[in-house]
JSON list of C-alpha atoms in Angstrom, two decimals:
[
{"chain": "A", "resi": 1, "resn": "MET", "atom": "CA", "xyz": [-49.10, -43.07, 38.10]},
{"chain": "A", "resi": 2, "resn": "THR", "atom": "CA", "xyz": [-46.72, -41.16, 40.34]},
{"chain": "A", "resi": 3, "resn": "THR", "atom": "CA", "xyz": [-44.09, -39.08, 38.61]},
{"chain": "A", "resi": 4, "resn": "VAL", "atom": "CA", "xyz": [-40.72, -37.85, 39.80]},
{"chain": "A", "resi": 5, "resn": "ASN", "atom": "CA", "xyz": [-39.10, -34.50, 39.01]},
{"chain": "A", "resi": 6, "resn": "TYR", "atom": "CA", "xyz": [-35.71, -34.56, 37.27]},
{"chain": "A", "resi": 7, "resn": "TRP", "atom": "CA", "xyz": [-33.24, -32.01, 36.01]},
{"chain": "A", "resi": 8, "resn": "LEU", "atom": "CA", "xyz": [-31.08, -32.73, 33.00]},
{"chain": "A", "resi": 9, "resn": "SER", "atom": "CA", "xyz": [-27.99, -30.90, 31.82]},
{"chain": "A", "resi": 10, "resn": "PHE", "atom": "CA", "xyz": [-26.24, -31.91, 28.62]},
{"chain": "A", "resi": 11, "resn": "LYS", "atom": "CA", "xyz": [-23.69, -31.06, 25.95]},
{"chain": "A", "resi": 12, "resn": "VAL", "atom": "CA", "xyz": [-24.06, -32.29, 22.39]},
{"chain": "A", "resi": 13, "resn": "ALA", "atom": "CA", "xyz": [-20.78, -32.03, 20.47]},
{"chain": "A", "resi": 14, "resn": "THR", "atom": "CA", "xyz": [-21.10, -30.00, 17.27]},
{"chain": "A", "resi": 15, "resn": "ASP", "atom": "CA", "xyz": [-17.88, -30.85, 15.49]},
{"chain": "A", "resi": 16, "resn": "ARG", "atom": "CA", "xyz": [-18.88, -34.02, 13.61]},
{"chain": "A", "resi": 17, "resn": "SER", "atom": "CA", "xyz": [-21.56, -36.50, 12.69]},
{"chain": "A", "resi": 18, "resn": "THR", "atom": "CA", "xyz": [-21.60, -40.12, 13.80]},
{"chain": "A", "resi": 19, "resn": "SER", "atom": "CA", "xyz": [-23.77, -43.17, 13.22]},
{"chain": "A", "resi": 20, "resn": "LYS", "atom": "CA", "xyz": [-26.25, -41.52, 15.63]},
{"chain": "A", "resi": 21, "resn": "GLY", "atom": "CA", "xyz": [-26.52, -38.48, 13.33]},
{"chain": "A", "resi": 22, "resn": "ASP", "atom": "CA", "xyz": [-25.33, -34.90, 13.34]},
{"chain": "A", "resi": 23, "resn": "ASP", "atom": "CA", "xyz": [-25.51, -32.66, 16.40]},
{"chain": "A", "resi": 24, "resn": "ALA", "atom": "CA", "xyz": [-28.98, -31.36, 15.53]},
{"chain": "A", "resi": 25, "resn": "LYS", "atom": "CA", "xyz": [-30.38, -34.88, 15.26]},
{"chain": "A", "resi": 26, "resn": "ARG", "atom": "CA", "xyz": [-28.73, -36.01, 18.50]},
{"chain": "A", "resi": 27, "resn": "ARG", "atom": "CA", "xyz": [-29.91, -32.89, 20.38]},
{"chain": "A", "resi": 28, "resn": "GLN", "atom": "CA", "xyz": [-33.44, -33.34, 19.03]},
{"chain": "A", "resi": 29, "resn": "SER", "atom": "CA", "xyz": [-33.43, -36.92, 20.30]},
{"chain": "A", "resi": 30, "resn": "ILE", "atom": "CA", "xyz": [-33.14, -35.53, 23.86]},
{"chain": "A", "resi": 31, "resn": "TYR", "atom": "CA", "xyz": [-36.09, -33.15, 23.43]},
{"chain": "A", "resi": 32, "resn": "ASP", "atom": "CA", "xyz": [-38.20, -35.83, 21.72]},
{"chain": "A", "resi": 33, "resn": "THR", "atom": "CA", "xyz": [-37.56, -38.30, 24.55]},
{"chain": "A", "resi": 34, "resn": "VAL", "atom": "CA", "xyz": [-38.30, -35.78, 27.31]},
{"chain": "A", "resi": 35, "resn": "THR", "atom": "CA", "xyz": [-41.47, -34.66, 25.50]},
{"chain": "A", "resi": 36, "resn": "LEU", "atom": "CA", "xyz": [-42.70, -38.26, 25.48]},
{"chain": "A", "resi": 37, "resn": "MET", "atom": "CA", "xyz": [-42.37, -38.25, 29.28]},
{"chain": "A", "resi": 38, "resn": "ASP", "atom": "CA", "xyz": [-43.55, -34.68, 29.99]},
{"chain": "A", "resi": 39, "resn": "VAL", "atom": "CA", "xyz": [-45.20, -32.50, 27.33]},
{"chain": "A", "resi": 40, "resn": "GLY", "atom": "CA", "xyz": [-45.07, -29.46, 29.63]},
{"chain": "A", "resi": 41, "resn": "HIS", "atom": "CA", "xyz": [-41.37, -29.68, 30.54]},
{"chain": "A", "resi": 42, "resn": "TRP", "atom": "CA", "xyz": [-39.41, -26.52, 31.31]},
{"chain": "A", "resi": 43, "resn": "LYS", "atom": "CA", "xyz": [-37.37, -25.71, 28.21]},
{"chain": "A", "resi": 44, "resn": "GLU", "atom": "CA", "xyz": [-36.33, -22.09, 28.50]},
{"chain": "A", "resi": 45, "resn": "THR", "atom": "CA", "xyz": [-32.60, -22.83, 28.41]},
{"chain": "A", "resi": 46, "resn": "THR", "atom": "CA", "xyz": [-30.78, -24.76, 25.71]},
{"chain": "A", "resi": 47, "resn": "SER", "atom": "CA", "xyz": [-28.84, -27.32, 27.74]},
{"chain": "A", "resi": 48, "resn": "PHE", "atom": "CA", "xyz": [-30.88, -27.66, 30.94]},
{"chain": "A", "resi": 49, "resn": "ILE", "atom": "CA", "xyz": [-34.35, -29.19, 31.18]},
{"chain": "A", "resi": 50, "resn": "LEU", "atom": "CA", "xyz": [-36.70, -29.76, 34.13]},
{"chain": "A", "resi": 51, "resn": "PHE", "atom": "CA", "xyz": [-39.27, -32.51, 33.62]},
{"chain": "A", "resi": 52, "resn": "GLU", "atom": "CA", "xyz": [-41.34, -35.26, 35.22]},
{"chain": "A", "resi": 53, "resn": "ALA", "atom": "CA", "xyz": [-41.14, -38.98, 34.45]},
{"chain": "A", "resi": 54, "resn": "PRO", "atom": "CA", "xyz": [-42.66, -42.07, 36.05]},
{"chain": "A", "resi": 55, "resn": "ASP", "atom": "CA", "xyz": [-39.50, -44.21, 35.81]},
{"chain": "A", "resi": 56, "resn": "THR", "atom": "CA", "xyz": [-36.35, -44.63, 37.88]},
{"chain": "A", "resi": 57, "resn": "ILE", "atom": "CA", "xyz": [-33.37, -42.39, 37.19]},
{"chain": "A", "resi": 58, "resn": "ASP", "atom": "CA", "xyz": [-31.56, -45.22, 35.40]},
{"chain": "A", "resi": 59, "resn": "ALA", "atom": "CA", "xyz": [-34.52, -46.00, 33.14]},
{"chain": "A", "resi": 60, "resn": "VAL", "atom": "CA", "xyz": [-35.03, -42.31, 32.33]},
{"chain": "A", "resi": 61, "resn": "GLY", "atom": "CA", "xyz": [-31.31, -41.81, 31.72]},
{"chain": "A", "resi": 62, "resn": "ARG", "atom": "CA", "xyz": [-31.07, -44.77, 29.35]},
{"chain": "A", "resi": 63, "resn": "LYS", "atom": "CA", "xyz": [-34.01, -43.44, 27.33]},
{"chain": "A", "resi": 64, "resn": "ILE", "atom": "CA", "xyz": [-32.43, -40.00, 27.07]},
{"chain": "A", "resi": 65, "resn": "VAL", "atom": "CA", "xyz": [-28.99, -41.20, 25.94]},
{"chain": "A", "resi": 66, "resn": "ALA", "atom": "CA", "xyz": [-30.32, -43.69, 23.38]},
{"chain": "A", "resi": 67, "resn": "GLY", "atom": "CA", "xyz": [-29.96, -41.16, 20.56]},
{"chain": "A", "resi": 68, "resn": "LEU", "atom": "CA", "xyz": [-26.59, -39.78, 21.68]},
{"chain": "A", "resi": 69, "resn": "ASP", "atom": "CA", "xyz": [-22.96, -40.74, 21.07]},
{"chain": "A", "resi": 70, "resn": "ALA", "atom": "CA", "xyz": [-20.98, -41.71, 24.19]},
{"chain": "A", "resi": 71, "resn": "ASP", "atom": "CA", "xyz": [-17.69, -40.64, 22.56]},
{"chain": "A", "resi": 72, "resn": "LEU", "atom": "CA", "xyz": [-18.91, -37.08, 21.92]},
{"chain": "A", "resi": 73, "resn": "ASP", "atom": "CA", "xyz": [-21.87, -36.14, 24.10]},
{"chain": "A", "resi": 74, "resn": "THR", "atom": "CA", "xyz": [-22.37, -35.60, 27.85]},
{"chain": "A", "resi": 75, "resn": "VAL", "atom": "CA", "xyz": [-25.41, -35.96, 30.10]},
{"chain": "A", "resi": 76, "resn": "VAL", "atom": "CA", "xyz": [-25.89, -35.26, 33.80]},
{"chain": "A", "resi": 77, "resn": "ILE", "atom": "CA", "xyz": [-29.28, -36.10, 35.30]},
{"chain": "A", "resi": 78, "resn": "ARG", "atom": "CA", "xyz": [-30.50, -35.73, 38.85]},
{"chain": "A", "resi": 79, "resn": "ARG", "atom": "CA", "xyz": [-33.66, -36.63, 40.64]},
{"chain": "A", "resi": 80, "resn": "VAL", "atom": "CA", "xyz": [-34.79, -33.41, 42.31]},
{"chain": "A", "resi": 81, "resn": "SER", "atom": "CA", "xyz": [-36.28, -34.95, 45.46]},
{"chain": "A", "resi": 82, "resn": "ASN", "atom": "CA", "xyz": [-33.20, -36.91, 46.57]},
{"chain": "A", "resi": 83, "resn": "SER", "atom": "CA", "xyz": [-29.52, -37.35, 45.85]},
{"chain": "A", "resi": 84, "resn": "ALA", "atom": "CA", "xyz": [-29.83, -39.84, 42.97]},
{"chain": "A", "resi": 85, "resn": "ALA", "atom": "CA", "xyz": [-27.69, -38.53, 40.11]},
{"chain": "A", "resi": 86, "resn": "ARG", "atom": "CA", "xyz": [-26.04, -40.04, 37.03]},
{"chain": "A", "resi": 87, "resn": "TYR", "atom": "CA", "xyz": [-23.53, -38.98, 34.40]},
{"chain": "A", "resi": 88, "resn": "TRP", "atom": "CA", "xyz": [-22.96, -40.46, 30.95]},
{"chain": "A", "resi": 89, "resn": "GLY", "atom": "CA", "xyz": [-20.65, -39.92, 28.01]},
{"chain": "A", "resi": 90, "resn": "VAL", "atom": "CA", "xyz": [-17.65, -37.62, 27.95]},
{"chain": "A", "resi": 91, "resn": "VAL", "atom": "CA", "xyz": [-16.88, -36.78, 31.59]},
{"chain": "A", "resi": 92, "resn": "THR", "atom": "CA", "xyz": [-13.14, -36.37, 31.99]},
{"chain": "A", "resi": 93, "resn": "ASP", "atom": "CA", "xyz": [-13.14, -35.57, 35.72]},
{"chain": "A", "resi": 94, "resn": "PRO", "atom": "CA", "xyz": [-15.91, -37.48, 37.53]},
{"chain": "A", "resi": 95, "resn": "ALA", "atom": "CA", "xyz": [-14.28, -36.82, 40.92]},
{"chain": "A", "resi": 96, "resn": "SER", "atom": "CA", "xyz": [-14.65, -33.07, 40.42]},
{"chain": "A", "resi": 97, "resn": "LEU", "atom": "CA", "xyz": [-18.25, -33.51, 39.28]},
{"chain": "A", "resi": 98, "resn": "GLY", "atom": "CA", "xyz": [-18.86, -35.61, 42.40]},
{"chain": "A", "resi": 99, "resn": "GLY", "atom": "CA", "xyz": [-17.69, -32.67, 44.51]},
{"chain": "A", "resi": 100, "resn": "TYR", "atom": "CA", "xyz": [-20.62, -30.65, 43.18]},
{"chain": "A", "resi": 101, "resn": "VAL", "atom": "CA", "xyz": [-23.23, -33.38, 42.77]},
{"chain": "A", "resi": 102, "resn": "ALA", "atom": "CA", "xyz": [-23.05, -35.64, 45.81]},
{"chain": "A", "resi": 103, "resn": "GLY", "atom": "CA", "xyz": [-23.72, -39.30, 45.19]},
{"chain": "A", "resi": 104, "resn": "ILE", "atom": "CA", "xyz": [-23.41, -39.11, 41.42]},
{"chain": "A", "resi": 105, "resn": "ALA", "atom": "CA", "xyz": [-22.61, -42.37, 39.62]},
{"chain": "A", "resi": 106, "resn": "ARG", "atom": "CA", "xyz": [-22.04, -43.45, 36.04]},
{"chain": "A", "resi": 107, "resn": "LEU", "atom": "CA", "xyz": [-25.24, -44.33, 34.18]},
{"chain": "A", "resi": 108, "resn": "CYS", "atom": "CA", "xyz": [-25.12, -48.01, 33.26]}
]
């Protein structure tokens, strides 16, 4: 199966718990999901991950945000080989983000 390289940047809010859990549980949900797709992912920074996955950017994005809270957390994901990019959660200025990440769209 062919895989695609992605980068993922995220912010997990630390100020409160929600029905999705506290910040540690929500953050761990990201790492657990990425590990299911790519055991050898690059994890040397705390809010930026490089990994491979066999799915489309929308399918990968939906898996990653499943354990997060859209009212608190933020995710930006981009397919490395082309301009496909998505954002999700708390993004107060998508136009500014679009100035840096061409072609970015909200993850549905």
